[in-house]
PDB file of N, CA and C in Angstrom:
ATOM      1  N   MET A   1       9.465 -16.889  15.523  1.00 86.00           N
ATOM      2  CA  MET A   1       8.351 -16.702  16.436  1.00 86.00           C
ATOM      3  C   MET A   1       7.115 -16.323  15.602  1.00 86.00           C
ATOM      4  N   ASN A   2       5.976 -16.735  16.057  1.00 95.00           N
ATOM      5  CA  ASN A   2       4.712 -16.407  15.409  1.00 95.00           C
ATOM      6  C   ASN A   2       4.560 -14.879  15.319  1.00 95.00           C
ATOM      7  N   PRO A   3       4.238 -14.337  14.139  1.00 97.00           N
ATOM      8  CA  PRO A   3       4.142 -12.881  13.978  1.00 97.00           C
ATOM      9  C   PRO A   3       3.142 -12.213  14.927  1.00 97.00           C
ATOM     10  N   GLN A   4       2.006 -12.843  15.146  1.00 98.00           N
ATOM     11  CA  GLN A   4       1.008 -12.272  16.069  1.00 98.00           C
ATOM     12  C   GLN A   4       1.556 -12.246  17.489  1.00 98.00           C
ATOM     13  N   LEU A   5       2.191 -13.314  17.899  1.00 98.00           N
ATOM     14  CA  LEU A   5       2.784 -13.384  19.233  1.00 98.00           C
ATOM     15  C   LEU A   5       3.881 -12.330  19.387  1.00 98.00           C
ATOM     16  N   LEU A   6       4.668 -12.147  18.359  1.00 98.00           N
ATOM     17  CA  LEU A   6       5.725 -11.144  18.381  1.00 98.00           C
ATOM     18  C   LEU A   6       5.140  -9.734  18.527  1.00 98.00           C
ATOM     19  N   ARG A   7       4.064  -9.426  17.812  1.00 98.00           N
ATOM     20  CA  ARG A   7       3.417  -8.110  17.926  1.00 98.00           C
ATOM     21  C   ARG A   7       2.880  -7.880  19.336  1.00 98.00           C
ATOM     22  N   VAL A   8       2.228  -8.878  19.877  1.00 98.00           N
ATOM     23  CA  VAL A   8       1.668  -8.757  21.234  1.00 98.00           C
ATOM     24  C   VAL A   8       2.793  -8.578  22.252  1.00 98.00           C
ATOM     25  N   THR A   9       3.838  -9.367  22.115  1.00 98.00           N
ATOM     26  CA  THR A   9       4.976  -9.277  23.034  1.00 98.00           C
ATOM     27  C   THR A   9       5.608  -7.889  22.976  1.00 98.00           C
ATOM     28  N   ASN A  10       5.830  -7.381  21.786  1.00 98.00           N
ATOM     29  CA  ASN A  10       6.421  -6.052  21.638  1.00 98.00           C
ATOM     30  C   ASN A  10       5.518  -4.964  22.198  1.00 98.00           C
ATOM     31  N   ARG A  11       4.219  -5.111  22.032  1.00 98.00           N
ATOM     32  CA  ARG A  11       3.275  -4.134  22.582  1.00 98.00           C
ATOM     33  C   ARG A  11       3.328  -4.140  24.114  1.00 98.00           C
ATOM     34  N   ILE A  12       3.415  -5.311  24.695  1.00 98.00           N
ATOM     35  CA  ILE A  12       3.516  -5.415  26.159  1.00 98.00           C
ATOM     36  C   ILE A  12       4.807  -4.763  26.641  1.00 98.00           C
ATOM     37  N   ILE A  13       5.897  -5.021  25.950  1.00 97.00           N
ATOM     38  CA  ILE A  13       7.189  -4.425  26.317  1.00 97.00           C
ATOM     39  C   ILE A  13       7.100  -2.903  26.279  1.00 97.00           C
ATOM     40  N   GLU A  14       6.530  -2.366  25.221  1.00 98.00           N
ATOM     41  CA  GLU A  14       6.394  -0.911  25.095  1.00 98.00           C
ATOM     42  C   GLU A  14       5.488  -0.329  26.175  1.00 98.00           C
ATOM     43  N   ARG A  15       4.371  -0.969  26.441  1.00 98.00           N
ATOM     44  CA  ARG A  15       3.426  -0.455  27.434  1.00 98.00           C
ATOM     45  C   ARG A  15       4.000  -0.484  28.839  1.00 98.00           C
ATOM     46  N   SER A  16       4.880  -1.422  29.123  1.00 98.00           N
ATOM     47  CA  SER A  16       5.393  -1.563  30.484  1.00 98.00           C
ATOM     48  C   SER A  16       6.765  -0.916  30.676  1.00 98.00           C
ATOM     49  N   ARG A  17       7.308  -0.311  29.640  1.00 97.00           N
ATOM     50  CA  ARG A  17       8.668   0.243  29.706  1.00 97.00           C
ATOM     51  C   ARG A  17       8.829   1.237  30.858  1.00 97.00           C
ATOM     52  N   GLU A  18       7.930   2.193  30.992  1.00 96.00           N
ATOM     53  CA  GLU A  18       8.052   3.228  32.019  1.00 96.00           C
ATOM     54  C   GLU A  18       7.918   2.648  33.428  1.00 96.00           C
ATOM     55  N   THR A  19       6.906   1.823  33.654  1.00 97.00           N
ATOM     56  CA  THR A  19       6.717   1.265  34.997  1.00 97.00           C
ATOM     57  C   THR A  19       7.815   0.265  35.339  1.00 97.00           C
ATOM     58  N   ARG A  20       8.299  -0.467  34.354  1.00 96.00           N
ATOM     59  CA  ARG A  20       9.398  -1.406  34.602  1.00 96.00           C
ATOM     60  C   ARG A  20      10.675  -0.654  34.976  1.00 96.00           C
ATOM     61  N   SER A  21      10.942   0.448  34.302  1.00 96.00           N
ATOM     62  CA  SER A  21      12.121   1.255  34.629  1.00 96.00           C
ATOM     63  C   SER A  21      12.043   1.768  36.063  1.00 96.00           C
ATOM     64  N   ALA A  22      10.876   2.247  36.459  1.00 96.00           N
ATOM     65  CA  ALA A  22      10.692   2.737  37.826  1.00 96.00           C
ATOM     66  C   ALA A  22      10.876   1.606  38.832  1.00 96.00           C
ATOM     67  N   TYR A  23      10.332   0.444  38.519  1.00 95.00           N
ATOM     68  CA  TYR A  23      10.465  -0.724  39.391  1.00 95.00           C
ATOM     69  C   TYR A  23      11.934  -1.117  39.542  1.00 95.00           C
ATOM     70  N   LEU A  24      12.651  -1.189  38.437  1.00 94.00           N
ATOM     71  CA  LEU A  24      14.061  -1.577  38.492  1.00 94.00           C
ATOM     72  C   LEU A  24      14.891  -0.550  39.257  1.00 94.00           C
ATOM     73  N   ALA A  25      14.547   0.729  39.140  1.00 94.00           N
ATOM     74  CA  ALA A  25      15.248   1.767  39.898  1.00 94.00           C
ATOM     75  C   ALA A  25      15.014   1.589  41.396  1.00 94.00           C
ATOM     76  N   ARG A  26      13.769   1.265  41.785  1.00 92.00           N
ATOM     77  CA  ARG A  26      13.482   1.026  43.212  1.00 92.00           C
ATOM     78  C   ARG A  26      14.240  -0.188  43.729  1.00 92.00           C
ATOM     79  N   ILE A  27      14.316  -1.235  42.925  1.00 91.00           N
ATOM     80  CA  ILE A  27      15.053  -2.435  43.334  1.00 91.00           C
ATOM     81  C   ILE A  27      16.525  -2.102  43.534  1.00 91.00           C
ATOM     82  N   GLU A  28      17.099  -1.373  42.587  1.00 89.00           N
ATOM     83  CA  GLU A  28      18.507  -1.008  42.699  1.00 89.00           C
ATOM     84  C   GLU A  28      18.749  -0.130  43.915  1.00 89.00           C
ATOM     85  N   GLN A  29      17.853   0.814  44.159  1.00 88.00           N
ATOM     86  CA  GLN A  29      17.983   1.695  45.313  1.00 88.00           C
ATOM     87  C   GLN A  29      17.912   0.894  46.618  1.00 88.00           C
ATOM     88  N   SER A  30      17.021  -0.075  46.683  1.00 86.00           N
ATOM     89  CA  SER A  30      16.886  -0.862  47.909  1.00 86.00           C
ATOM     90  C   SER A  30      18.101  -1.750  48.135  1.00 86.00           C
ATOM     91  N   GLU A  31      18.759  -2.173  47.072  1.00 82.00           N
ATOM     92  CA  GLU A  31      19.969  -2.987  47.218  1.00 82.00           C
ATOM     93  C   GLU A  31      21.108  -2.170  47.804  1.00 82.00           C
ATOM     94  N   ASN A  32      21.107  -0.865  47.574  1.00 81.00           N
ATOM     95  CA  ASN A  32      22.174   0.008  48.052  1.00 81.00           C
ATOM     96  C   ASN A  32      21.854   0.643  49.403  1.00 81.00           C
ATOM     97  N   PHE A  33      20.710   0.312  49.979  1.00 77.00           N
ATOM     98  CA  PHE A  33      20.265   0.909  51.229  1.00 77.00           C
ATOM     99  C   PHE A  33      20.925   0.213  52.412  1.00 77.00           C
ATOM    100  N   ASP A  34      21.465   0.990  53.337  1.00 73.00           N
ATOM    101  CA  ASP A  34      22.127   0.427  54.519  1.00 73.00           C
ATOM    102  C   ASP A  34      21.075   0.107  55.581  1.00 73.00           C
ATOM    103  N   ARG A  35      20.822  -1.159  55.797  1.00 70.00           N
ATOM    104  CA  ARG A  35      19.809  -1.585  56.759  1.00 70.00           C
ATOM    105  C   ARG A  35      20.384  -1.875  58.149  1.00 70.00           C
ATOM    106  N   SER A  36      21.680  -1.735  58.312  1.00 72.00           N
ATOM    107  CA  SER A  36      22.302  -2.107  59.581  1.00 72.00           C
ATOM    108  C   SER A  36      21.763  -1.296  60.758  1.00 72.00           C
ATOM    109  N   SER A  37      21.409  -0.036  60.543  1.00 67.00           N
ATOM    110  CA  SER A  37      20.910   0.769  61.657  1.00 67.00           C
ATOM    111  C   SER A  37      19.520   0.325  62.098  1.00 67.00           C
ATOM    112  N   PHE A  38      18.762  -0.309  61.223  1.00 68.00           N
ATOM    113  CA  PHE A  38      17.456  -0.836  61.620  1.00 68.00           C
ATOM    114  C   PHE A  38      17.612  -1.977  62.621  1.00 68.00           C
ATOM    115  N   ALA A  39      18.656  -2.732  62.495  1.00 66.00           N
ATOM    116  CA  ALA A  39      18.865  -3.890  63.361  1.00 66.00           C
ATOM    117  C   ALA A  39      19.080  -3.471  64.814  1.00 66.00           C
ATOM    118  N   VAL A  40      19.612  -2.291  65.031  1.00 65.00           N
ATOM    119  CA  VAL A  40      19.870  -1.841  66.393  1.00 65.00           C
ATOM    120  C   VAL A  40      18.865  -0.790  66.852  1.00 65.00           C
ATOM    121  N   GLY A  41      17.812  -0.569  66.070  1.00 59.00           N
ATOM    122  CA  GLY A  41      16.747   0.344  66.460  1.00 59.00           C
ATOM    123  C   GLY A  41      17.101   1.811  66.391  1.00 59.00           C
ATOM    124  N   MET A  42      17.988   2.191  65.500  1.00 56.00           N
ATOM    125  CA  MET A  42      18.413   3.584  65.413  1.00 56.00           C
ATOM    126  C   MET A  42      17.508   4.417  64.521  1.00 56.00           C
ATOM    127  N   ARG A  43      16.584   3.826  63.796  1.00 53.00           N
ATOM    128  CA  ARG A  43      15.704   4.608  62.914  1.00 53.00           C
ATOM    129  C   ARG A  43      14.277   4.415  63.293  1.00 53.00           C
TER     130      ARG A  43
END
């Protein structure tokens, strides 16, 4: 890979590490959420 492209890519990865982790945690949490009670209007 082009060295400049590799540096830019790695910088983007580092800068987004914290927000990406938070995003992935929210996605995982939403996958485990029981939505069945919403269908019957219980919440």
